[in-house]
Amino acid sequence: MTRATAIPPLTEPSLLRLAGLPYFLIAFIARLPFAMMVVGVLTVVVSARGSLSLGGLTSAAVGLGTACFGPLLGAAADRFGQRVVLMMLALANGAMLLLFTFVVYGTAADGFVLLAAVGIGATAPQVAPLSRSRLVTIINERMAVGRRAKTVSGTMAYESAADETVFVFGPFLVGSLASAIAPWAPLVGAAVLTVVFVGAFALHPSGRHVSQDRDADGRAPSAVSELFRPQLLIVVLGILGVGIFFGTMLTSLTSFMADRGAPEQAGLLYGVMGVGSAILALGVAWLPVAFSMRARWLVFSGILLAGTLLLGFVDTPGTMMLALAIMGIGIGPTLVTQYSFGAARSPRGRSATVMTMLGSGVVVGQSIGAAFAGEIAENVGTPAALLLPMIAAFIAFAAGVTNWFLSGVGRREALVKA
């Protein structure tokens, strides 16, 4: 493994040149299987086993595996480097996706289906948080101090927009493959993409980069206890709320469209929110400095909350599209802000750990939300399920309020103008 060396400020290139254009293309495609997993699992279980409730529980099992092992895998990437960890995960996760497909179509009990789903989550290569960690490390070690804050903000904006794009395109791709081929096709496709593109992401030259904050043995100078500071945990809670929103919104939207005889169109309708969210996420990098990070969290999570309140009044696909469009204005910038706080508050040498904590928060929230929404939609009805995205948005907003009072403490928060 190699370590970065400082580049004189006068010849300092941009992040695009430091990482290389192929890196961004590979990292973008490599995160697509992760976005397909939860929806793909839900789709195949509902098709093969005929139960939306079991589908929601299986999605939650994927989140459970991610919650238990995601941060540990991030810590392993910090300790041993991303390359070896990602190569192992690419092979293991591809195998688990195929195994799950075999189990769900077999005669095995539902418990084995849930166990296989846990295995998918436990081996999931969280490319998005590891990409953030890799790029933030490069920025902090190869760029002049005066350029770091703006570059980190722009990088988080791009990464969040990329996430939004794949989390919208993922369900769309799942729906397209399931409709054109079979419900099992999305998971097989995700397995192939995982092996090929996560492997390529692992083997990219930037994968050799090791933080200068780590000593020769790979140990970090910061204590593990720093990962549990209130300033960092509130970011995890806020991003968990966003994840719950994703899970509850997509599942309740699926129920909403199923009531109208077109459940397969839920992913297409969901894209209305995602497109606006991705565009607004990119736009965060151009917001004025006077619009502080803690203020952005409050404003945009407030817009998200306002959009969810409209769900109590939707009765047609058209009014649902309007509500989704408003929510799209808030969700992308909220994610960018949360990841920016995470980057600024990462303890020294533990960037990958923090980013996987945040990435796990999204997936865990999505899985929990899908499980609850599936249960309520099936047993109570769609109107009750549509209340859940409101609760999720309130969690994200309440965390933003708490963050307002926790911000501004310490030197690292100054990087985000808190």
CSV table of C-alpha atoms in Angstrom, one decimal:
chain,number,residue,atom,x,y,z
A,1,MET,CA,0.0,0.0,0.0
A,2,THR,CA,1.2,3.5,-0.8
A,3,ARG,CA,0.8,6.8,1.1
A,4,ALA,CA,0.0,10.2,-0.4
A,5,THR,CA,2.7,12.9,-0.6
A,6,ALA,CA,2.0,16.6,-0.5
A,7,ILE,CA,1.8,18.5,-3.8
A,8,PRO,CA,3.1,22.1,-3.9
A,9,PRO,CA,0.1,24.5,-4.0
A,10,LEU,CA,1.2,26.2,-7.2
A,11,THR,CA,1.0,22.9,-9.1
A,12,GLU,CA,-2.0,21.4,-7.3
A,13,PRO,CA,-4.4,19.8,-9.6
A,14,SER,CA,-8.2,19.4,-9.2
A,15,LEU,CA,-9.8,16.4,-7.5
A,16,LEU,CA,-10.9,15.2,-10.9
A,17,ARG,CA,-7.3,15.0,-12.1
A,18,LEU,CA,-6.1,13.5,-8.8
A,19,ALA,CA,-8.7,10.7,-8.8
A,20,GLY,CA,-9.1,10.4,-12.6
A,21,LEU,CA,-12.3,10.4,-14.7
A,22,PRO,CA,-12.4,6.5,-14.8
A,23,TYR,CA,-12.6,6.5,-11.0
A,24,PHE,CA,-15.9,8.4,-11.0
A,25,LEU,CA,-17.4,6.3,-13.7
A,26,ILE,CA,-16.5,3.0,-12.0
A,27,ALA,CA,-17.6,4.3,-8.6
A,28,PHE,CA,-20.9,5.4,-10.0
A,29,ILE,CA,-21.8,2.0,-11.5
A,30,ALA,CA,-20.3,0.1,-8.6
A,31,ARG,CA,-22.8,1.6,-6.2
A,32,LEU,CA,-25.8,0.6,-8.4
A,33,PRO,CA,-26.1,-3.0,-7.0
A,34,PHE,CA,-26.4,-1.6,-3.4
A,35,ALA,CA,-29.3,0.5,-4.5
A,36,MET,CA,-31.0,-2.5,-6.2
A,37,MET,CA,-30.7,-4.9,-3.2
A,38,VAL,CA,-33.5,-3.8,-0.9
A,39,VAL,CA,-36.0,-3.2,-3.7
A,40,GLY,CA,-34.9,-6.3,-5.6
A,41,VAL,CA,-35.3,-8.5,-2.5
A,42,LEU,CA,-38.8,-7.0,-1.9
A,43,THR,CA,-39.8,-7.6,-5.5
A,44,VAL,CA,-38.6,-11.2,-5.7
A,45,VAL,CA,-40.1,-12.2,-2.3
A,46,VAL,CA,-43.5,-10.7,-3.1
A,47,SER,CA,-43.5,-12.5,-6.4
A,48,ALA,CA,-42.2,-15.9,-5.2
A,49,ARG,CA,-43.9,-16.1,-1.8
A,50,GLY,CA,-46.9,-13.9,-2.4
A,51,SER,CA,-46.6,-11.8,0.8
A,52,LEU,CA,-45.9,-8.1,1.0
A,53,SER,CA,-45.4,-8.5,4.7
A,54,LEU,CA,-42.7,-11.1,4.3
A,55,GLY,CA,-41.1,-8.9,1.6
A,56,GLY,CA,-40.9,-6.0,4.0
A,57,LEU,CA,-39.4,-8.3,6.7
A,58,THR,CA,-36.9,-9.6,4.3
A,59,SER,CA,-35.9,-6.1,3.3
A,60,ALA,CA,-35.5,-5.3,7.0
A,61,ALA,CA,-33.2,-8.4,7.3
A,62,VAL,CA,-30.9,-6.9,4.7
A,63,GLY,CA,-30.8,-3.8,6.8
A,64,LEU,CA,-30.0,-5.8,9.9
A,65,GLY,CA,-27.0,-7.4,8.2
A,66,THR,CA,-25.8,-4.0,7.1
A,67,ALA,CA,-26.3,-2.5,10.6
A,68,CYS,CA,-24.4,-5.3,12.3
A,69,PHE,CA,-21.5,-5.5,9.9
A,70,GLY,CA,-21.3,-2.3,7.8
A,71,PRO,CA,-19.4,-0.1,10.3
A,72,LEU,CA,-17.1,-3.1,11.1
A,73,LEU,CA,-16.3,-3.4,7.4
A,74,GLY,CA,-15.6,0.4,7.3
A,75,ALA,CA,-13.3,0.0,10.3
A,76,ALA,CA,-11.5,-2.9,8.5
A,77,ALA,CA,-11.1,-0.7,5.5
A,78,ASP,CA,-9.5,2.0,7.7
A,79,ARG,CA,-7.2,-0.6,9.3
A,80,PHE,CA,-6.2,-2.7,6.3
A,81,GLY,CA,-7.0,-0.6,3.3
A,82,GLN,CA,-10.0,-0.6,1.1
A,83,ARG,CA,-8.6,-2.9,-1.7
A,84,VAL,CA,-8.5,-6.2,0.2
A,85,VAL,CA,-11.8,-5.6,2.0
A,86,LEU,CA,-13.7,-4.7,-1.1
A,87,MET,CA,-12.3,-7.6,-3.2
A,88,MET,CA,-13.5,-10.1,-0.5
A,89,LEU,CA,-16.9,-8.4,-0.3
A,90,ALA,CA,-17.4,-8.3,-4.1
A,91,LEU,CA,-17.1,-12.1,-4.3
A,92,ALA,CA,-19.0,-12.8,-1.1
A,93,ASN,CA,-21.9,-10.5,-1.9
A,94,GLY,CA,-22.3,-11.8,-5.4
A,95,ALA,CA,-22.5,-15.3,-4.1
A,96,MET,CA,-25.1,-14.3,-1.4
A,97,LEU,CA,-27.3,-12.6,-4.0
A,98,LEU,CA,-27.4,-15.8,-6.1
A,99,LEU,CA,-27.9,-18.0,-3.0
A,100,PHE,CA,-30.8,-15.8,-1.9
A,101,THR,CA,-32.5,-16.2,-5.3
A,102,PHE,CA,-32.1,-19.9,-5.1
A,103,VAL,CA,-33.5,-20.1,-1.5
A,104,VAL,CA,-36.5,-17.8,-2.1
A,105,TYR,CA,-37.7,-19.9,-5.1
A,106,GLY,CA,-37.1,-23.1,-3.3
A,107,THR,CA,-39.1,-24.9,-0.6
A,108,ALA,CA,-37.1,-23.6,2.3
A,109,ALA,CA,-38.9,-22.1,5.3
A,110,ASP,CA,-39.3,-18.3,5.5
A,111,GLY,CA,-36.7,-18.3,8.3
A,112,PHE,CA,-34.0,-19.4,5.8
A,113,VAL,CA,-35.1,-16.6,3.4
A,114,LEU,CA,-34.6,-14.1,6.2
A,115,LEU,CA,-31.2,-15.6,7.1
A,116,ALA,CA,-30.0,-15.3,3.5
A,117,ALA,CA,-31.2,-11.7,3.4
A,118,VAL,CA,-29.1,-11.0,6.5
A,119,GLY,CA,-26.1,-12.4,4.6
A,120,ILE,CA,-26.8,-10.0,1.7
A,121,GLY,CA,-26.7,-7.1,4.0
A,122,ALA,CA,-23.7,-8.3,6.0
A,123,THR,CA,-21.5,-8.7,2.8
A,124,ALA,CA,-22.8,-5.6,1.0
A,125,PRO,CA,-19.9,-3.5,-0.4
A,126,GLN,CA,-20.8,0.0,0.6
A,127,VAL,CA,-19.1,1.7,-2.3
A,128,ALA,CA,-20.7,5.1,-1.7
A,129,PRO,CA,-19.4,5.7,1.8
A,130,LEU,CA,-16.0,4.2,1.0
A,131,SER,CA,-15.8,6.5,-2.1
A,132,ARG,CA,-16.6,9.5,0.1
A,133,SER,CA,-13.9,8.4,2.5
A,134,ARG,CA,-11.4,7.8,-0.3
A,135,LEU,CA,-12.0,11.3,-1.8
A,136,VAL,CA,-12.0,13.2,1.5
A,137,THR,CA,-8.7,11.6,2.4
A,138,ILE,CA,-7.2,12.7,-0.9
A,139,ILE,CA,-8.6,16.2,-0.5
A,140,ASN,CA,-7.3,16.5,3.1
A,141,GLU,CA,-3.8,15.3,2.2
A,142,ARG,CA,-3.2,16.5,-1.3
A,143,MET,CA,-4.9,19.9,-1.4
A,144,ALA,CA,-4.0,23.2,0.2
A,145,VAL,CA,-6.0,24.1,3.4
A,146,GLY,CA,-7.7,27.0,1.7
A,147,ARG,CA,-9.3,24.7,-1.0
A,148,ARG,CA,-10.4,21.9,1.2
A,149,ALA,CA,-13.7,23.1,2.6
A,150,LYS,CA,-15.2,24.1,-0.8
A,151,THR,CA,-13.8,20.9,-2.4
A,152,VAL,CA,-15.3,18.7,0.3
A,153,SER,CA,-18.7,20.5,-0.1
A,154,GLY,CA,-18.6,20.0,-3.8
A,155,THR,CA,-17.6,16.4,-3.4
A,156,MET,CA,-20.4,15.6,-1.0
A,157,ALA,CA,-22.8,17.3,-3.3
A,158,TYR,CA,-21.7,15.1,-6.2
A,159,GLU,CA,-21.6,11.9,-4.2
A,160,SER,CA,-25.1,12.6,-2.8
A,161,ALA,CA,-26.4,13.4,-6.3
A,162,ALA,CA,-24.8,10.1,-7.5
A,163,ASP,CA,-26.6,8.3,-4.7
A,164,GLU,CA,-29.9,9.9,-5.5
A,165,THR,CA,-29.5,8.9,-9.1
A,166,VAL,CA,-28.7,5.3,-8.4
A,167,PHE,CA,-31.4,5.0,-5.7
A,168,VAL,CA,-33.9,6.2,-8.3
A,169,PHE,CA,-32.4,4.3,-11.2
A,170,GLY,CA,-32.0,1.2,-9.1
A,171,PRO,CA,-35.8,0.6,-8.5
A,172,PHE,CA,-36.4,1.6,-12.1
A,173,LEU,CA,-33.9,-1.0,-13.3
A,174,VAL,CA,-35.3,-3.6,-10.9
A,175,GLY,CA,-38.8,-2.9,-12.3
A,176,SER,CA,-37.6,-3.1,-15.9
A,177,LEU,CA,-35.7,-6.4,-15.5
A,178,ALA,CA,-38.5,-7.9,-13.5
A,179,SER,CA,-41.0,-7.0,-16.1
A,180,ALA,CA,-38.9,-7.9,-19.1
A,181,ILE,CA,-37.3,-11.1,-17.9
A,182,ALA,CA,-38.5,-12.4,-14.4
A,183,PRO,CA,-38.6,-11.2,-10.8
A,184,TRP,CA,-35.3,-13.0,-10.1
A,185,ALA,CA,-33.4,-11.1,-12.9
A,186,PRO,CA,-32.7,-8.0,-10.8
A,187,LEU,CA,-30.8,-9.9,-8.2
A,188,VAL,CA,-28.8,-11.9,-10.7
A,189,GLY,CA,-28.0,-8.7,-12.5
A,190,ALA,CA,-26.9,-7.1,-9.2
A,191,ALA,CA,-24.6,-10.1,-8.5
A,192,VAL,CA,-22.9,-9.7,-11.9
A,193,LEU,CA,-22.5,-5.9,-11.4
A,194,THR,CA,-21.1,-6.4,-7.9
A,195,VAL,CA,-18.4,-8.8,-9.0
A,196,VAL,CA,-17.4,-6.8,-12.0
A,197,PHE,CA,-17.6,-3.2,-10.9
A,198,VAL,CA,-17.0,-3.4,-7.2
A,199,GLY,CA,-14.0,-5.5,-8.1
A,200,ALA,CA,-12.9,-2.7,-10.5
A,201,PHE,CA,-13.5,-0.1,-7.8
A,202,ALA,CA,-11.3,-2.1,-5.4
A,203,LEU,CA,-8.5,-2.5,-8.0
A,204,HIS,CA,-8.5,1.2,-9.0
A,205,PRO,CA,-5.1,2.8,-8.1
A,206,SER,CA,-6.8,5.1,-5.5
A,207,GLY,CA,-7.7,1.9,-3.6
A,208,ARG,CA,-4.0,1.7,-2.5
A,209,HIS,CA,-4.3,5.0,-0.8
A,210,VAL,CA,-3.9,4.9,3.0
A,211,SER,CA,-4.6,7.8,5.3
A,212,GLN,CA,-1.5,9.5,6.6
A,213,ASP,CA,-3.3,9.6,10.0
A,214,ARG,CA,-2.7,5.9,10.3
A,215,ASP,CA,0.6,4.6,11.7
A,216,ALA,CA,2.8,1.9,10.2
A,217,ASP,CA,0.6,-0.8,11.8
A,218,GLY,CA,-2.6,0.8,10.5
A,219,ARG,CA,-3.8,2.1,13.9
A,220,ALA,CA,-5.6,5.4,14.1
A,221,PRO,CA,-4.5,8.2,16.5
A,222,SER,CA,-8.1,8.8,17.7
A,223,ALA,CA,-9.9,6.7,20.3
A,224,VAL,CA,-12.9,4.6,19.3
A,225,SER,CA,-15.0,6.6,21.9
A,226,GLU,CA,-14.8,9.6,19.6
A,227,LEU,CA,-17.2,7.8,17.2
A,228,PHE,CA,-19.9,8.2,19.9
A,229,ARG,CA,-19.7,11.9,20.4
A,230,PRO,CA,-23.1,13.6,20.4
A,231,GLN,CA,-22.1,15.8,17.5
A,232,LEU,CA,-21.5,12.7,15.3
A,233,LEU,CA,-24.4,10.5,16.6
A,234,ILE,CA,-26.9,13.2,15.8
A,235,VAL,CA,-25.8,13.1,12.2
A,236,VAL,CA,-26.3,9.3,12.2
A,237,LEU,CA,-29.8,9.8,13.7
A,238,GLY,CA,-30.6,12.4,11.0
A,239,ILE,CA,-29.5,10.2,8.2
A,240,LEU,CA,-31.4,7.2,9.7
A,241,GLY,CA,-34.5,9.3,9.4
A,242,VAL,CA,-33.8,9.9,5.7
A,243,GLY,CA,-33.3,6.2,5.2
A,244,ILE,CA,-36.6,5.5,6.9
A,245,PHE,CA,-38.2,8.0,4.6
A,246,PHE,CA,-36.9,6.2,1.6
A,247,GLY,CA,-38.2,2.8,2.8
A,248,THR,CA,-41.6,4.0,3.9
A,249,MET,CA,-42.1,6.2,0.9
A,250,LEU,CA,-41.3,3.6,-1.7
A,251,THR,CA,-43.3,0.8,0.0
A,252,SER,CA,-46.4,3.0,0.7
A,253,LEU,CA,-46.1,4.3,-2.9
A,254,THR,CA,-46.1,0.7,-4.2
A,255,SER,CA,-49.3,0.0,-2.1
A,256,PHE,CA,-50.8,3.3,-3.4
A,257,MET,CA,-50.3,2.2,-7.0
A,258,ALA,CA,-51.3,-1.4,-6.3
A,259,ASP,CA,-54.7,0.0,-5.1
A,260,ARG,CA,-55.0,1.5,-8.5
A,261,GLY,CA,-54.0,-1.7,-10.3
A,262,ALA,CA,-50.5,-0.6,-11.4
A,263,PRO,CA,-47.9,-1.6,-8.7
A,264,GLU,CA,-45.2,-1.9,-11.3
A,265,GLN,CA,-45.4,1.8,-12.0
A,266,ALA,CA,-44.4,2.8,-8.5
A,267,GLY,CA,-40.7,2.9,-9.4
A,268,LEU,CA,-41.4,5.2,-12.3
A,269,LEU,CA,-43.5,7.6,-10.1
A,270,TYR,CA,-40.7,7.5,-7.5
A,271,GLY,CA,-38.3,8.8,-10.1
A,272,VAL,CA,-40.2,12.2,-10.0
A,273,MET,CA,-38.8,12.8,-6.6
A,274,GLY,CA,-35.4,11.4,-7.4
A,275,VAL,CA,-34.7,13.6,-10.4
A,276,GLY,CA,-35.4,16.8,-8.6
A,277,SER,CA,-33.5,15.5,-5.5
A,278,ALA,CA,-30.4,14.8,-7.6
A,279,ILE,CA,-30.4,18.2,-9.3
A,280,LEU,CA,-30.9,20.0,-6.0
A,281,ALA,CA,-28.1,17.9,-4.4
A,282,LEU,CA,-25.7,19.1,-7.1
A,283,GLY,CA,-26.8,22.7,-6.6
A,284,VAL,CA,-25.8,22.7,-2.9
A,285,ALA,CA,-22.2,23.3,-3.9
A,286,TRP,CA,-23.2,26.7,-5.3
A,287,LEU,CA,-25.2,27.9,-2.3
A,288,PRO,CA,-23.8,31.0,-0.7
A,289,VAL,CA,-21.4,30.6,2.3
A,290,ALA,CA,-23.7,32.7,4.4
A,291,PHE,CA,-26.3,29.9,4.1
A,292,SER,CA,-24.6,27.8,6.8
A,293,MET,CA,-24.7,24.0,6.9
A,294,ARG,CA,-26.8,23.8,10.1
A,295,ALA,CA,-29.3,26.2,8.5
A,296,ARG,CA,-29.4,24.2,5.3
A,297,TRP,CA,-30.3,21.0,7.3
A,298,LEU,CA,-33.2,22.8,8.9
A,299,VAL,CA,-34.5,24.5,5.8
A,300,PHE,CA,-34.3,21.5,3.4
A,301,SER,CA,-35.5,18.9,6.0
A,302,GLY,CA,-38.4,21.3,6.7
A,303,ILE,CA,-39.3,21.3,3.0
A,304,LEU,CA,-39.2,17.5,3.0
A,305,LEU,CA,-41.5,17.5,6.0
A,306,ALA,CA,-43.9,19.9,4.4
A,307,GLY,CA,-44.0,17.6,1.3
A,308,THR,CA,-44.8,14.6,3.3
A,309,LEU,CA,-47.8,16.3,5.0
A,310,LEU,CA,-49.4,16.5,1.5
A,311,LEU,CA,-49.5,12.7,1.5
A,312,GLY,CA,-52.6,12.9,3.8
A,313,PHE,CA,-54.5,14.5,0.9
A,314,VAL,CA,-53.3,12.6,-2.2
A,315,ASP,CA,-55.9,10.6,-4.1
A,316,THR,CA,-54.6,10.4,-7.6
A,317,PRO,CA,-51.2,9.6,-9.3
A,318,GLY,CA,-51.1,13.3,-10.3
A,319,THR,CA,-51.4,14.7,-6.8
A,320,MET,CA,-48.9,12.1,-5.6
A,321,MET,CA,-46.4,13.3,-8.3
A,322,LEU,CA,-46.8,16.9,-6.9
A,323,ALA,CA,-46.1,15.7,-3.4
A,324,LEU,CA,-43.1,13.7,-4.6
A,325,ALA,CA,-41.7,16.7,-6.5
A,326,ILE,CA,-41.9,18.9,-3.4
A,327,MET,CA,-40.2,16.2,-1.3
A,328,GLY,CA,-37.5,15.9,-4.0
A,329,ILE,CA,-36.5,19.6,-3.3
A,330,GLY,CA,-35.7,18.8,0.3
A,331,ILE,CA,-34.3,15.3,0.4
A,332,GLY,CA,-31.1,15.7,-1.8
A,333,PRO,CA,-29.7,18.8,-0.1
A,334,THR,CA,-30.5,17.3,3.4
A,335,LEU,CA,-28.4,14.3,2.5
A,336,VAL,CA,-25.5,16.4,1.2
A,337,THR,CA,-25.5,18.4,4.4
A,338,GLN,CA,-25.5,15.4,6.6
A,339,TYR,CA,-22.6,13.8,4.8
A,340,SER,CA,-20.7,17.0,5.0
A,341,PHE,CA,-21.1,17.1,8.7
A,342,GLY,CA,-20.0,13.5,8.9
A,343,ALA,CA,-16.8,14.3,6.9
A,344,ALA,CA,-16.0,17.3,9.1
A,345,ARG,CA,-16.6,15.4,12.4
A,346,SER,CA,-14.8,12.2,11.5
A,347,PRO,CA,-12.2,11.3,14.1
A,348,ARG,CA,-8.6,11.2,12.7
A,349,GLY,CA,-7.9,8.1,10.8
A,350,ARG,CA,-11.5,6.8,10.9
A,351,SER,CA,-13.1,8.4,7.8
A,352,ALA,CA,-14.2,5.1,6.3
A,353,THR,CA,-15.7,4.0,9.6
A,354,VAL,CA,-17.8,7.2,9.9
A,355,MET,CA,-18.9,7.1,6.2
A,356,THR,CA,-20.0,3.5,6.5
A,357,MET,CA,-21.9,4.4,9.7
A,358,LEU,CA,-23.8,7.0,7.7
A,359,GLY,CA,-24.2,4.7,4.7
A,360,SER,CA,-25.5,1.9,7.0
A,361,GLY,CA,-27.9,4.4,8.5
A,362,VAL,CA,-29.5,5.0,5.1
A,363,VAL,CA,-29.8,1.3,4.4
A,364,VAL,CA,-31.0,0.3,7.9
A,365,GLY,CA,-33.6,3.1,7.8
A,366,GLN,CA,-34.7,2.1,4.4
A,367,SER,CA,-35.1,-1.6,5.4
A,368,ILE,CA,-36.9,-0.8,8.7
A,369,GLY,CA,-39.2,1.6,6.9
A,370,ALA,CA,-40.0,-0.9,4.2
A,371,ALA,CA,-40.8,-3.5,6.8
A,372,PHE,CA,-43.1,-1.3,8.8
A,373,ALA,CA,-44.8,0.2,5.8
A,374,GLY,CA,-45.3,-3.3,4.3
A,375,GLU,CA,-46.9,-4.6,7.5
A,376,ILE,CA,-49.2,-1.6,7.9
A,377,ALA,CA,-50.1,-1.4,4.2
A,378,GLU,CA,-51.1,-5.1,4.2
A,379,ASN,CA,-52.9,-5.2,7.5
A,380,VAL,CA,-54.3,-1.7,7.9
A,381,GLY,CA,-54.3,0.0,4.5
A,382,THR,CA,-52.5,2.4,2.3
A,383,PRO,CA,-53.7,5.6,4.0
A,384,ALA,CA,-52.1,4.5,7.3
A,385,ALA,CA,-48.9,3.5,5.5
A,386,LEU,CA,-48.6,7.0,4.0
A,387,LEU,CA,-48.4,8.4,7.5
A,388,LEU,CA,-45.0,6.8,8.0
A,389,PRO,CA,-43.0,9.0,5.6
A,390,MET,CA,-44.2,12.0,7.7
A,391,ILE,CA,-42.8,10.4,10.8
A,392,ALA,CA,-39.5,9.7,9.1
A,393,ALA,CA,-39.3,13.3,7.8
A,394,PHE,CA,-40.0,14.6,11.3
A,395,ILE,CA,-37.1,12.5,12.7
A,396,ALA,CA,-34.7,14.1,10.1
A,397,PHE,CA,-36.0,17.6,10.9
A,398,ALA,CA,-35.9,17.1,14.7
A,399,ALA,CA,-32.3,15.9,14.3
A,400,GLY,CA,-31.5,19.0,12.4
A,401,VAL,CA,-32.9,21.1,15.2
A,402,THR,CA,-30.8,19.3,17.7
A,403,ASN,CA,-27.8,19.7,15.4
A,404,TRP,CA,-28.3,23.4,15.4
A,405,PHE,CA,-27.5,23.6,19.1
A,406,LEU,CA,-24.7,21.0,18.9
A,407,SER,CA,-22.9,22.7,16.0
A,408,GLY,CA,-20.1,25.2,16.3
A,409,VAL,CA,-18.3,23.1,18.9
A,410,GLY,CA,-14.7,22.4,18.1
A,411,ARG,CA,-12.3,23.2,15.3
A,412,ARG,CA,-13.5,20.6,12.8
A,413,GLU,CA,-17.0,22.0,12.7
A,414,ALA,CA,-15.6,25.3,11.4
A,415,LEU,CA,-14.9,23.5,8.1
A,416,VAL,CA,-18.7,23.4,7.4
A,417,LYS,CA,-19.5,26.9,8.7
A,418,ALA,CA,-21.8,25.4,11.4
